[in-house]
Short mmCIF file of C-alpha atoms in Angstrom, two decimals:
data_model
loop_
_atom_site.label_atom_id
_atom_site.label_comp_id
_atom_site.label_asym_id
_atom_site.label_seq_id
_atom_site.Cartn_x
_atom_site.Cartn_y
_atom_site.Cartn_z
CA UNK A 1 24.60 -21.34 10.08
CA UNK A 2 28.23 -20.15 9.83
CA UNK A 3 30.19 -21.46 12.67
CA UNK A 4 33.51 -19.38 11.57
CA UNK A 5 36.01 -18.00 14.32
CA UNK A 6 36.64 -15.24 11.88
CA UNK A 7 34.18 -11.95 12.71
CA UNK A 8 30.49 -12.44 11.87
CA UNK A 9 28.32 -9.46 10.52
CA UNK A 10 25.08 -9.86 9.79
CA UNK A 11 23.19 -8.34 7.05
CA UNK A 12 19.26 -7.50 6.37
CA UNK A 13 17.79 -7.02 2.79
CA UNK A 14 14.51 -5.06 2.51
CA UNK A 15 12.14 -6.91 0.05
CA UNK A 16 12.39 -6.60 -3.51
CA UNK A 17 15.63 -8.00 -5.84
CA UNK A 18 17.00 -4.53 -6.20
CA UNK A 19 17.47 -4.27 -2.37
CA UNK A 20 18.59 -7.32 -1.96
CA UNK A 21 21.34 -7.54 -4.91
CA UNK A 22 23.48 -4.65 -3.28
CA UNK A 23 23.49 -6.27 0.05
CA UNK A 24 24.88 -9.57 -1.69
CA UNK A 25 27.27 -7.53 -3.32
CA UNK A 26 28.58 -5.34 0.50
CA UNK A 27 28.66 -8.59 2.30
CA UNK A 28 31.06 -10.52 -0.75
CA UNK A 29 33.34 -7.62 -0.53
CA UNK A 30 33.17 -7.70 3.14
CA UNK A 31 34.18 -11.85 3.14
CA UNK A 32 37.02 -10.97 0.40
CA UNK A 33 38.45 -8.02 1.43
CA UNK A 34 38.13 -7.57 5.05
CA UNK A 35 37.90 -11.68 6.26
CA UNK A 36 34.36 -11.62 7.89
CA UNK A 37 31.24 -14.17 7.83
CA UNK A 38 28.39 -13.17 7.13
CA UNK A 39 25.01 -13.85 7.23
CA UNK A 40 22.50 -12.20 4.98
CA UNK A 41 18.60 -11.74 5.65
CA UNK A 42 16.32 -11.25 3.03
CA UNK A 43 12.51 -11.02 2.80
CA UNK A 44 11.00 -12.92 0.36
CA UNK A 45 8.67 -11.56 -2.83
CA UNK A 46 6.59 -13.67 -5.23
CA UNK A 47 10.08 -12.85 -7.29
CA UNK A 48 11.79 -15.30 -5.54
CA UNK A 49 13.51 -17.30 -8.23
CA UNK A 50 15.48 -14.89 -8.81
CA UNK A 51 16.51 -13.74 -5.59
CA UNK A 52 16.59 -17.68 -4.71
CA UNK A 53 18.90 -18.25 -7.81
CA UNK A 54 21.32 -14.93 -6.47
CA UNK A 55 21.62 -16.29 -2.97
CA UNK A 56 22.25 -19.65 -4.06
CA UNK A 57 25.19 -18.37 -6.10
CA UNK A 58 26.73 -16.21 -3.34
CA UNK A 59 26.54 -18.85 -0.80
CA UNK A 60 28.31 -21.62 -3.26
CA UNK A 61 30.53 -19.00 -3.94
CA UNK A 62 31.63 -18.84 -0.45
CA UNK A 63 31.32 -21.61 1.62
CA UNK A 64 31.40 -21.66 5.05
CA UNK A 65 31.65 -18.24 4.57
CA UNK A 66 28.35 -16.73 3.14
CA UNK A 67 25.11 -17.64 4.93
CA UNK A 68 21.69 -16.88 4.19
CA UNK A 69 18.07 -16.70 5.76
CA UNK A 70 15.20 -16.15 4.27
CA UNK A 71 12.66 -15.07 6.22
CA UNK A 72 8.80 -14.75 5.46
CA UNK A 73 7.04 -12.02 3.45
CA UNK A 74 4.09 -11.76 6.43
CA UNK A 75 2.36 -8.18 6.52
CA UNK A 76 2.39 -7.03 10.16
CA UNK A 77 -1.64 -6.04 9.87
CA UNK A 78 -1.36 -3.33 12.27
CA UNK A 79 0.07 -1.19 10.22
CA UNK A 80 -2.89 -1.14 7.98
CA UNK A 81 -1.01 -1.81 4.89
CA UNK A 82 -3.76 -2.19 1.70
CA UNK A 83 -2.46 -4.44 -1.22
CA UNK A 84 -3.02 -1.26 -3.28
CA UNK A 85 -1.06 1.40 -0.88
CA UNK A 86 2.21 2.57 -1.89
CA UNK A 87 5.80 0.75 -2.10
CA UNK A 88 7.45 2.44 0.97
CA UNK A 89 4.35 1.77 3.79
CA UNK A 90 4.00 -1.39 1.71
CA UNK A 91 7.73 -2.49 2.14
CA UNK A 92 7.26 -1.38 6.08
CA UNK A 93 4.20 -3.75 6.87
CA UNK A 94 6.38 -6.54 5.25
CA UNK A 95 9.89 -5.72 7.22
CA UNK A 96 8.17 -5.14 9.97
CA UNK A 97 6.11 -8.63 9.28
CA UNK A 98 9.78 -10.46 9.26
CA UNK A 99 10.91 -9.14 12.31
CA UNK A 100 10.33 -12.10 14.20
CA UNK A 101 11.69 -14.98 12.57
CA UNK A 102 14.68 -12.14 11.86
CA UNK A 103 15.01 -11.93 15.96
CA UNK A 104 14.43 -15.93 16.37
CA UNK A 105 17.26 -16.56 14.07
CA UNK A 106 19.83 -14.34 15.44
CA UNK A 107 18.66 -15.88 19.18
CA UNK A 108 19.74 -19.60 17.78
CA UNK A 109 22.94 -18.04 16.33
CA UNK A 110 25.94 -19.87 17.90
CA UNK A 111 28.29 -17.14 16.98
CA UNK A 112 26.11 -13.86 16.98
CA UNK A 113 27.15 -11.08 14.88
CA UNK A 114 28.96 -8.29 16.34
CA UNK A 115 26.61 -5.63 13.80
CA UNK A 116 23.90 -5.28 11.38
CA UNK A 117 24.00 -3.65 8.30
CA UNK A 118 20.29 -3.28 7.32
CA UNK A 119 19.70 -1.20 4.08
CA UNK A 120 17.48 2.14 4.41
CA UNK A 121 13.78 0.64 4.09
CA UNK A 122 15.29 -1.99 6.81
CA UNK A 123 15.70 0.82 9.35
CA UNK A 124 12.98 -0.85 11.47
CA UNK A 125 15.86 -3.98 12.18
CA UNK A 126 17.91 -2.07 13.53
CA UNK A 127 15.41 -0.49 16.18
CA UNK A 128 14.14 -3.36 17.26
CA UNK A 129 17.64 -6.02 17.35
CA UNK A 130 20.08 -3.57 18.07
CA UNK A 131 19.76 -2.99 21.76
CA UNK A 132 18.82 -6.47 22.27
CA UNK A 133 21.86 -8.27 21.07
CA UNK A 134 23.73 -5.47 21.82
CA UNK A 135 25.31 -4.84 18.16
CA UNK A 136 26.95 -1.88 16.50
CA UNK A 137 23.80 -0.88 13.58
CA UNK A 138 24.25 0.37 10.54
CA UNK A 139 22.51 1.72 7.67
CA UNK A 140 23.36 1.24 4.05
CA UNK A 141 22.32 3.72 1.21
CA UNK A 142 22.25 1.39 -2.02
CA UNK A 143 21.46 4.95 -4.21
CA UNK A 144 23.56 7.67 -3.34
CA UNK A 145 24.29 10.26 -0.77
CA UNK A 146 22.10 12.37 -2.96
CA UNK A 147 18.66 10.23 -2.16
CA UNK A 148 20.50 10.41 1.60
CA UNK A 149 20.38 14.03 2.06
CA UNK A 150 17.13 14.46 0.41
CA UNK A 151 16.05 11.69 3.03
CA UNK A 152 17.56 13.12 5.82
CA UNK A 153 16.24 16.66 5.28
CA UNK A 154 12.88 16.43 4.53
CA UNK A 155 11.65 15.93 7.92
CA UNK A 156 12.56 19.61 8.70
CA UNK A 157 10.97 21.15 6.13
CA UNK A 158 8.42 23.46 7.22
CA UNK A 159 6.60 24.68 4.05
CA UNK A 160 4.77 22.78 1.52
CA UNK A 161 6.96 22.10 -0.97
CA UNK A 162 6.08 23.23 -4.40
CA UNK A 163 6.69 20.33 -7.73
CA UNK A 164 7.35 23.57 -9.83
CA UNK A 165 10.08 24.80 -7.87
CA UNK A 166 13.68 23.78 -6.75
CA UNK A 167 13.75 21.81 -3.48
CA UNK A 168 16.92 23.51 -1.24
CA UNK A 169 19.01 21.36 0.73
CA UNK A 170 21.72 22.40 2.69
CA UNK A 171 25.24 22.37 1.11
CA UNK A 172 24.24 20.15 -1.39
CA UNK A 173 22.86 20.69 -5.01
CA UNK A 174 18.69 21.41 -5.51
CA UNK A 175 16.57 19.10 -6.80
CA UNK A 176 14.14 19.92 -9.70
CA UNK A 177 10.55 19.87 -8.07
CA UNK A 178 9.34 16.92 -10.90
CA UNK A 179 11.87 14.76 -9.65
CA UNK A 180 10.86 14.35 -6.24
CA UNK A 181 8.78 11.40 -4.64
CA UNK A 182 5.30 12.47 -5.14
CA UNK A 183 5.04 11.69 -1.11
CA UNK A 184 6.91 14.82 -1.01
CA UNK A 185 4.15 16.97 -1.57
CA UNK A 186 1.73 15.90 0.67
CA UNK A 187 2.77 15.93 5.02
CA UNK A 188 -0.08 14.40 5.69
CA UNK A 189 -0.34 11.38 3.84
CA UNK A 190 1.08 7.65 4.98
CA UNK A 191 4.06 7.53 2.62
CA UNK A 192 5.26 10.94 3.93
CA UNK A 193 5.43 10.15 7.38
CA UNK A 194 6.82 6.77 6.74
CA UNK A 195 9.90 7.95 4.55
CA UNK A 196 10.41 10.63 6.92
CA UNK A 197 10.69 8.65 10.27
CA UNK A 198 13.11 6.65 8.10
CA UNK A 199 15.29 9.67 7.71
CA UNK A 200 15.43 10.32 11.38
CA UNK A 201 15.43 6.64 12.09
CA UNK A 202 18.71 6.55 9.83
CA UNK A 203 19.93 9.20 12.26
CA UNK A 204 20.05 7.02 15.37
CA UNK A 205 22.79 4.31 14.11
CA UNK A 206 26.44 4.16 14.93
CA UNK A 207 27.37 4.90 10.78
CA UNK A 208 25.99 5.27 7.21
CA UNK A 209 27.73 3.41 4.29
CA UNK A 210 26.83 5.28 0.85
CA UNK A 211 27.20 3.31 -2.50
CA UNK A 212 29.52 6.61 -3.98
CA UNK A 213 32.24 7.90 -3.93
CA UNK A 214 34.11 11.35 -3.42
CA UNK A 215 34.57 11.94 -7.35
CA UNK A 216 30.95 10.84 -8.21
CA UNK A 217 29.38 12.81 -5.41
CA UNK A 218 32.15 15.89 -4.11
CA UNK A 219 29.48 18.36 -3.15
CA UNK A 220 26.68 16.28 -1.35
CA UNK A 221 29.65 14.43 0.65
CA UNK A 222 31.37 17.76 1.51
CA UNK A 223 28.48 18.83 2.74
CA UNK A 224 28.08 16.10 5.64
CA UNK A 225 31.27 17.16 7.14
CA UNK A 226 31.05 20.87 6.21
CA UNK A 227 27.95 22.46 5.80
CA UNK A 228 26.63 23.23 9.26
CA UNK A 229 22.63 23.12 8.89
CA UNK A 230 23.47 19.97 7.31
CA UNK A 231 26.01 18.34 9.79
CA UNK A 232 22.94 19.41 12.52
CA UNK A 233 20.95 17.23 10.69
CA UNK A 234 23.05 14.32 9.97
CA UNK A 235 25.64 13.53 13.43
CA UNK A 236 26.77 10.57 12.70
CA UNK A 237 29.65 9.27 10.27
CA UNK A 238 29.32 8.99 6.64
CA UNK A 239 31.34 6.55 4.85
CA UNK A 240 31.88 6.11 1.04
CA UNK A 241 32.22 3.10 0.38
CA UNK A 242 30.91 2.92 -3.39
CA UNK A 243 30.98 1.36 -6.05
CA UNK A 244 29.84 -1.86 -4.31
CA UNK A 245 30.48 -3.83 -7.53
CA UNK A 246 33.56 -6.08 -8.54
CA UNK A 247 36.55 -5.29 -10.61
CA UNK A 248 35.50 -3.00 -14.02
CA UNK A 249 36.33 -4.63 -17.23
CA UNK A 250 36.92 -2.70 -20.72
CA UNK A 251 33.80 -2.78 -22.99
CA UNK A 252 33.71 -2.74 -26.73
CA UNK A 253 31.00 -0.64 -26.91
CA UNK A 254 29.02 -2.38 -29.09
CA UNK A 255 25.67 -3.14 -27.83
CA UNK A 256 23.37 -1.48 -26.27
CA UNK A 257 21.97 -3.38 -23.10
CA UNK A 258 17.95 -2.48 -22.03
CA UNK A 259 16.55 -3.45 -18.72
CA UNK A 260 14.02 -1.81 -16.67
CA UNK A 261 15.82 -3.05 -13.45
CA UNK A 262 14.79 -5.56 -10.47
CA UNK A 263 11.15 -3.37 -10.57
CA UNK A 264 10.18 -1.56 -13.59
CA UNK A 265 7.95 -2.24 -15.87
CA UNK A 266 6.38 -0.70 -19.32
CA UNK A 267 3.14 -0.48 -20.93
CA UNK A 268 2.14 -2.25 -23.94
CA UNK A 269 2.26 0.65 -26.56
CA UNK A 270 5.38 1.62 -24.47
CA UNK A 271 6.90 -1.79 -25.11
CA UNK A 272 5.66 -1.21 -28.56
CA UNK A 273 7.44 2.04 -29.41
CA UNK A 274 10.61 0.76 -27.45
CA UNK A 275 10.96 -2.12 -30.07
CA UNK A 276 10.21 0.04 -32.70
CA UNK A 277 13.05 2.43 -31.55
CA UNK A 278 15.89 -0.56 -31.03
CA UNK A 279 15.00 -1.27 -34.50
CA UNK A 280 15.38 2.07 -36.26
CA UNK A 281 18.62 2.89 -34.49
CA UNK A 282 20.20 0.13 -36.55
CA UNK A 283 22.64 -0.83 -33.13
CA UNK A 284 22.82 -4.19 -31.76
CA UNK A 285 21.10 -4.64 -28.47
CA UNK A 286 20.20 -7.32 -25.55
CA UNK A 287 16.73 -6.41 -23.86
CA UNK A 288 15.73 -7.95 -21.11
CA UNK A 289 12.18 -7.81 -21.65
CA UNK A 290 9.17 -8.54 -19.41
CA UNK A 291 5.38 -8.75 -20.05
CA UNK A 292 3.64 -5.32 -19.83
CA UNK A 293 1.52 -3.93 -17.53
CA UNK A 294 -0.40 -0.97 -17.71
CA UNK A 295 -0.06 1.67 -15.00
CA UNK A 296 1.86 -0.08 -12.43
CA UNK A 297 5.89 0.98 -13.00
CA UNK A 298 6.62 -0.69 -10.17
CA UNK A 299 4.75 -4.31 -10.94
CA UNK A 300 7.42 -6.25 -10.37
CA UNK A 301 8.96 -5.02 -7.56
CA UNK A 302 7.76 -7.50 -4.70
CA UNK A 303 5.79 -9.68 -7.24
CA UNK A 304 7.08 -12.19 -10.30
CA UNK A 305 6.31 -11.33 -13.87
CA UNK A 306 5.94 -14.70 -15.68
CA UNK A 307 8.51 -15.21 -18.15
CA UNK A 308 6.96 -14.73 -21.67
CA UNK A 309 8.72 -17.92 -23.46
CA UNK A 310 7.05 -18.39 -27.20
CA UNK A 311 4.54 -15.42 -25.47
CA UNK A 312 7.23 -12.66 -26.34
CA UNK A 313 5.76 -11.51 -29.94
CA UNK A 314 2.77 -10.85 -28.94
CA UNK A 315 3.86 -7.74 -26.77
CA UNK A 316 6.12 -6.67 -29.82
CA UNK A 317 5.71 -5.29 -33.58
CA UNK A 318 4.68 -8.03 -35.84
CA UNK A 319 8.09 -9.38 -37.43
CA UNK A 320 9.96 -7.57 -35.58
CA UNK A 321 11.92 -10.65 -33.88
CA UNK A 322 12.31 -11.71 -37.76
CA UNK A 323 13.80 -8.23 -38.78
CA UNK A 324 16.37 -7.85 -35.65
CA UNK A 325 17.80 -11.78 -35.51
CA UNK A 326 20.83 -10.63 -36.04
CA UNK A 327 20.53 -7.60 -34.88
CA UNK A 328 19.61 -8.30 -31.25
CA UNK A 329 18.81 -10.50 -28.52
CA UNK A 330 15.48 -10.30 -26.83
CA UNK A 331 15.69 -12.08 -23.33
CA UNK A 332 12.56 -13.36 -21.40
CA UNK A 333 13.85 -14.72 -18.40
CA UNK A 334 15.50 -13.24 -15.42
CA UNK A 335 19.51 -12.67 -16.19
CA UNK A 336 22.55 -11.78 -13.53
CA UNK A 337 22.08 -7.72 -15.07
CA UNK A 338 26.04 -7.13 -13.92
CA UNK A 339 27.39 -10.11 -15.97
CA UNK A 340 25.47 -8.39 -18.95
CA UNK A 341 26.89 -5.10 -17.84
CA UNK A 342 30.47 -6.10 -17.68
CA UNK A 343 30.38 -8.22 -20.82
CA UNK A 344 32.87 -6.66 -23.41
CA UNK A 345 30.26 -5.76 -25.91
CA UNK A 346 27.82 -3.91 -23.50
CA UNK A 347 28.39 -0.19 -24.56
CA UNK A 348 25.38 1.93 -23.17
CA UNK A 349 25.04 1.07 -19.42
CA UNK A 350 27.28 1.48 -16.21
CA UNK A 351 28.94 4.18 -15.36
CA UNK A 352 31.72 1.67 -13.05
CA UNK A 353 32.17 -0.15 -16.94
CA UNK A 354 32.81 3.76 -18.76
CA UNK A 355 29.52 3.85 -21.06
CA UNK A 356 27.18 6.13 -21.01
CA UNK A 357 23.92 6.00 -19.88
CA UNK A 358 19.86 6.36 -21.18
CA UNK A 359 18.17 7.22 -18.06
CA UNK A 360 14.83 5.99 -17.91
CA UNK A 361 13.00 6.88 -14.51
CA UNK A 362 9.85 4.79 -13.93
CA UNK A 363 9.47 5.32 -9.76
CA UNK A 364 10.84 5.97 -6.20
CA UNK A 365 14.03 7.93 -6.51
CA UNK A 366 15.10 7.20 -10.46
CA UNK A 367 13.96 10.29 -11.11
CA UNK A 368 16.25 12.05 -9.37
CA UNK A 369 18.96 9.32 -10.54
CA UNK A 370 18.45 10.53 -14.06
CA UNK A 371 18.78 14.66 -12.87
CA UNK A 372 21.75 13.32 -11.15
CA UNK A 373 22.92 11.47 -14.27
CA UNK A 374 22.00 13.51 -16.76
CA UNK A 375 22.72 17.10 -15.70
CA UNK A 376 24.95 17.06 -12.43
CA UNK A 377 27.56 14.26 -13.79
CA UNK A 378 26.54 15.13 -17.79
CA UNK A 379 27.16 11.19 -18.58
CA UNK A 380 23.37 10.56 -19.11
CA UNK A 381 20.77 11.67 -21.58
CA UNK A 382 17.03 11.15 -21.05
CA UNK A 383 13.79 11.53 -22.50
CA UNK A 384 12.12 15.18 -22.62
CA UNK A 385 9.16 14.00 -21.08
CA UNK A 386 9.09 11.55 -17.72
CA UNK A 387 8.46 8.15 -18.96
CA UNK A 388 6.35 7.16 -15.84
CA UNK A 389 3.58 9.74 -17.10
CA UNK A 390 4.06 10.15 -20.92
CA UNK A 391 4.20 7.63 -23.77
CA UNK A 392 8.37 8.16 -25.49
CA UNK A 393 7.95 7.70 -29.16
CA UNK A 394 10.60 5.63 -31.44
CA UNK A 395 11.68 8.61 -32.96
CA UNK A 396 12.97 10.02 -29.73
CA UNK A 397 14.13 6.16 -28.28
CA UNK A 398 15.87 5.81 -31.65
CA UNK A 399 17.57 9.28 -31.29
CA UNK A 400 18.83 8.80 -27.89
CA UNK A 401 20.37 4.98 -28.90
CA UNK A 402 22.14 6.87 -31.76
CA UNK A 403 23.43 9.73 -29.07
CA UNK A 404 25.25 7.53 -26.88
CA UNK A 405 26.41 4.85 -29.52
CA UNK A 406 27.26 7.33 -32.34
CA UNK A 407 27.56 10.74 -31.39
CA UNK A 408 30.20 12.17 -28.99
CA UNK A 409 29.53 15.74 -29.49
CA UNK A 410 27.96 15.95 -25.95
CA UNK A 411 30.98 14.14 -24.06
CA UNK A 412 28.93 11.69 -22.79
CA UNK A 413 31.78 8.94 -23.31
CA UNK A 414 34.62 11.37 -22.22
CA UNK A 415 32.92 12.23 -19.04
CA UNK A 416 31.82 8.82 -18.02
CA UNK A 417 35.47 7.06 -18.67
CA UNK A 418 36.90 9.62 -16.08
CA UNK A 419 34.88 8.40 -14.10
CA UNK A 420 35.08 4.99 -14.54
CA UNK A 421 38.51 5.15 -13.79
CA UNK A 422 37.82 7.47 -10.29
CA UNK A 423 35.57 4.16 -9.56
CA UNK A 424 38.42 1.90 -10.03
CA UNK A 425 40.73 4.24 -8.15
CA UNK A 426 38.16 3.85 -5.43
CA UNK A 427 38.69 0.37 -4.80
CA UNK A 428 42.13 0.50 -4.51
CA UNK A 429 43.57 0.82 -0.93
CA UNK A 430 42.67 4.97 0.01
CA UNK A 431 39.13 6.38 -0.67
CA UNK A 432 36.08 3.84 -0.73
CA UNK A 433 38.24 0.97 -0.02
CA UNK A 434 39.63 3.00 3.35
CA UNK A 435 36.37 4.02 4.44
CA UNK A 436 35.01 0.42 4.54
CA UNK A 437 38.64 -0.38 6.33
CA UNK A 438 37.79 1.85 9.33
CA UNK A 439 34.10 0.36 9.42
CA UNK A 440 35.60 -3.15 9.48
CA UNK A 441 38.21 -2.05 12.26
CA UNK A 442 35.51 -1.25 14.39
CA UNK A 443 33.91 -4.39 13.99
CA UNK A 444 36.40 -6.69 14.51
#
């Protein structure tokens, strides 16, 4: 445990690598920039060599400094979680599970932690720690204040809401109805009341830290401290503290990098057509590929997908890993996605890097990252149909590589280099990097 004088924050990761990665990244800018400990919680997954192999790395990183627990991925069977229900009552029944090797642990602490940071599917830490250790709580948005307001709002809507329709909310820009969780449009089933005690549960902590920042997001922050239905909704403080990532590098712009993320997965003619795409657009590429599984886009969210080794061509077009060897590099294992990122050659990923972006939305709110993406910020394009319901051909996959490696008639580059350098501006002293300043005042 750490046994620092300096201040000591602790940290809760909901299950599932993509949770967990941002809350490694927050608590390594908190150690380098503000002089904290820290100790980070995370549930486990049958992923966990992965998220083993990331804390491992932070922890060397920063010894004496960076901490970890992991605590147990136990189902709390009251809440009638089935193996088959969906991933927010699912994520619940295992946070809630954790809970009390998460309060045992803080108990033994010989220095406690003077707050919690616990990101948004972690609300239920917060309720149940903070009063007992008597901590400031917060609540950290690894998305955007985008999938915030949407979160916060829905629990006052009064009408059914209709998926061919705009959904309003207040002071901040619609969302398309097809881009919504599909809990949205049923009140009365689990995953709707879940999500929406989360976004009055969010309501009850002493701050919210967003992963944005005021150029990425103007309107939807503007609207917290502005708009007045909206500032009714959300009372407490708001800070921008994006991007939580380190220091941009300059990319070559070279190769295009594929991965589905911590979570996603494809189908096998998906997987199929993908290849065949990569292959047509004649660019060089690193895909991070995993074995495919039909009907689940979320398969490997809490779960490990078995590395496919001398496996790989079967999911693929015969030859194909003949015709591309020196085209691309196909990648079977699990790989530290921002060292790809920032790699000098990477030129179709990060916004925080300046390349533009193929959205892809499989599940949870990456569909509304993509309208976001795509037509609010205009430094995305994506497929005309929604991935997660129809098959995207390798015409299309081959037309959108050549897009945003070739063609700059839609400013997709343009746009997304202002913005990388807004990011960097960011994380200079002012804007993000002042935000998280007056959080860590309060801490210390």
């Amino acid at each position: 445990m750490v046994k620092s004088s300096k201040p000591h924050v602790a940290l809760f990761a909901s299950p599932g690598l993509g949770h967990l990665i941002p809350i490694v990244e927050l608590a390594k800018r908190l150690i380098a920039q503000h002089g904290f400990t820290v100790t980070v919680f995370a549930v486990t997954t049958e992923a966990g060599r992965a998220e083993d192999e990331l804390l491992r790395s932070a922890t060397s990183s920063w010894p004496g400094l960076f901490d970890t627990v992991v605590l147990p991925n136990v189902v709390d069977d009251s809440l009638g979680v089935e193996p088959k229900t969906g991933i927010i009552p699912r994520m619940l029944g295992m946070v809630r599970g954790a809970l009390p090797t998460l309060r045992s642990s803080i108990s033994e602490m010989v220095v406690k932690p003077t707050a919690i940071i616990v990101d948004q599917f972690g609300i239920e830490a917060v309720k149940v720690l903070a009063e007992e250790f008597d901590v400031l709580k917060y609540v950290f948005i690894a998305s955007n204040a985008w999938f915030l307001a949407y979160n916060a709002y829905l629990p006052y809507v009064q009408n059914k809401v209709d998926p061919n329709k705009m959904f309003y909310i207040p002071g901040c820009e619609s969302i398309p109805g097809r881009d919504l969780l599909q809990l949205t449009f049923d009140p009365n089933c689990r995953a709707y009341r879940d999500f929406a005690s989360i976004g009055r549960d969010i309501m009850t902590v002493d701050g919210i830290l967003v992963n944005t920042w005021e150029d990425l997001e103007p309107r939807t922050l503007a609207a917290f401290k502005d708009d007045l239905s909206m500032k009714s909704i959300v009372k407490v403080p708001v800070y921008p503290i994006g991007p939580i990532i380190g220091r941009p590098k300059q990319p070559d712009e070279s190769v295009v990098y594929v991965s589905f993320g911590s979570g996603g997965t494809i189908s096998t003619q998906q997987t199929i057509e993908l290849a065949w795409g990569l292959e047509l657009s004649k660019h060089r590429f690193i895909w991070v590929i995993r074995p495919p599984i039909e009907n689940d886009r979320s398969a490997s969210l809490f779960k490990s997908v078995h590395d496919l080794d001398d496996s790989i061509s079967k999911c693929l077009p015969k030859g194909f890993l003949d015709r591309t060897r020196d085209l691309g590099i196909v990648v079977s294992k699990w790989v530290p996605q921002e060292e790809i990122i920032r790699h000098r050659s990477v030129g179709g990923f990060s916004i925080v890097n300046g390349v533009p972006i193929i959205a892809w939305p499989l599940y949870a709110e990456q569909n509304m990252n993509a309208t976001m993406l795509s037509e609010n910020l205009g430094i995305a394009i994506r497929p005309e149909g929604k991935p997660s319901e129809v098959l995207v051909g390798r015409e299309e996959i081959e037309r959108m590589v050549k897009c945003v490696m070739d063609n700059e008639e839609f400013g997709l580059r343009r746009r997304v280099k202002d913005l990388k350098k807004s990011a960097y501006e960011a994380l200079k002293e002012g804007g993000s990097y002042c935000a998280l300043s007056k959080i860590a005042k309060d801490l210390k």
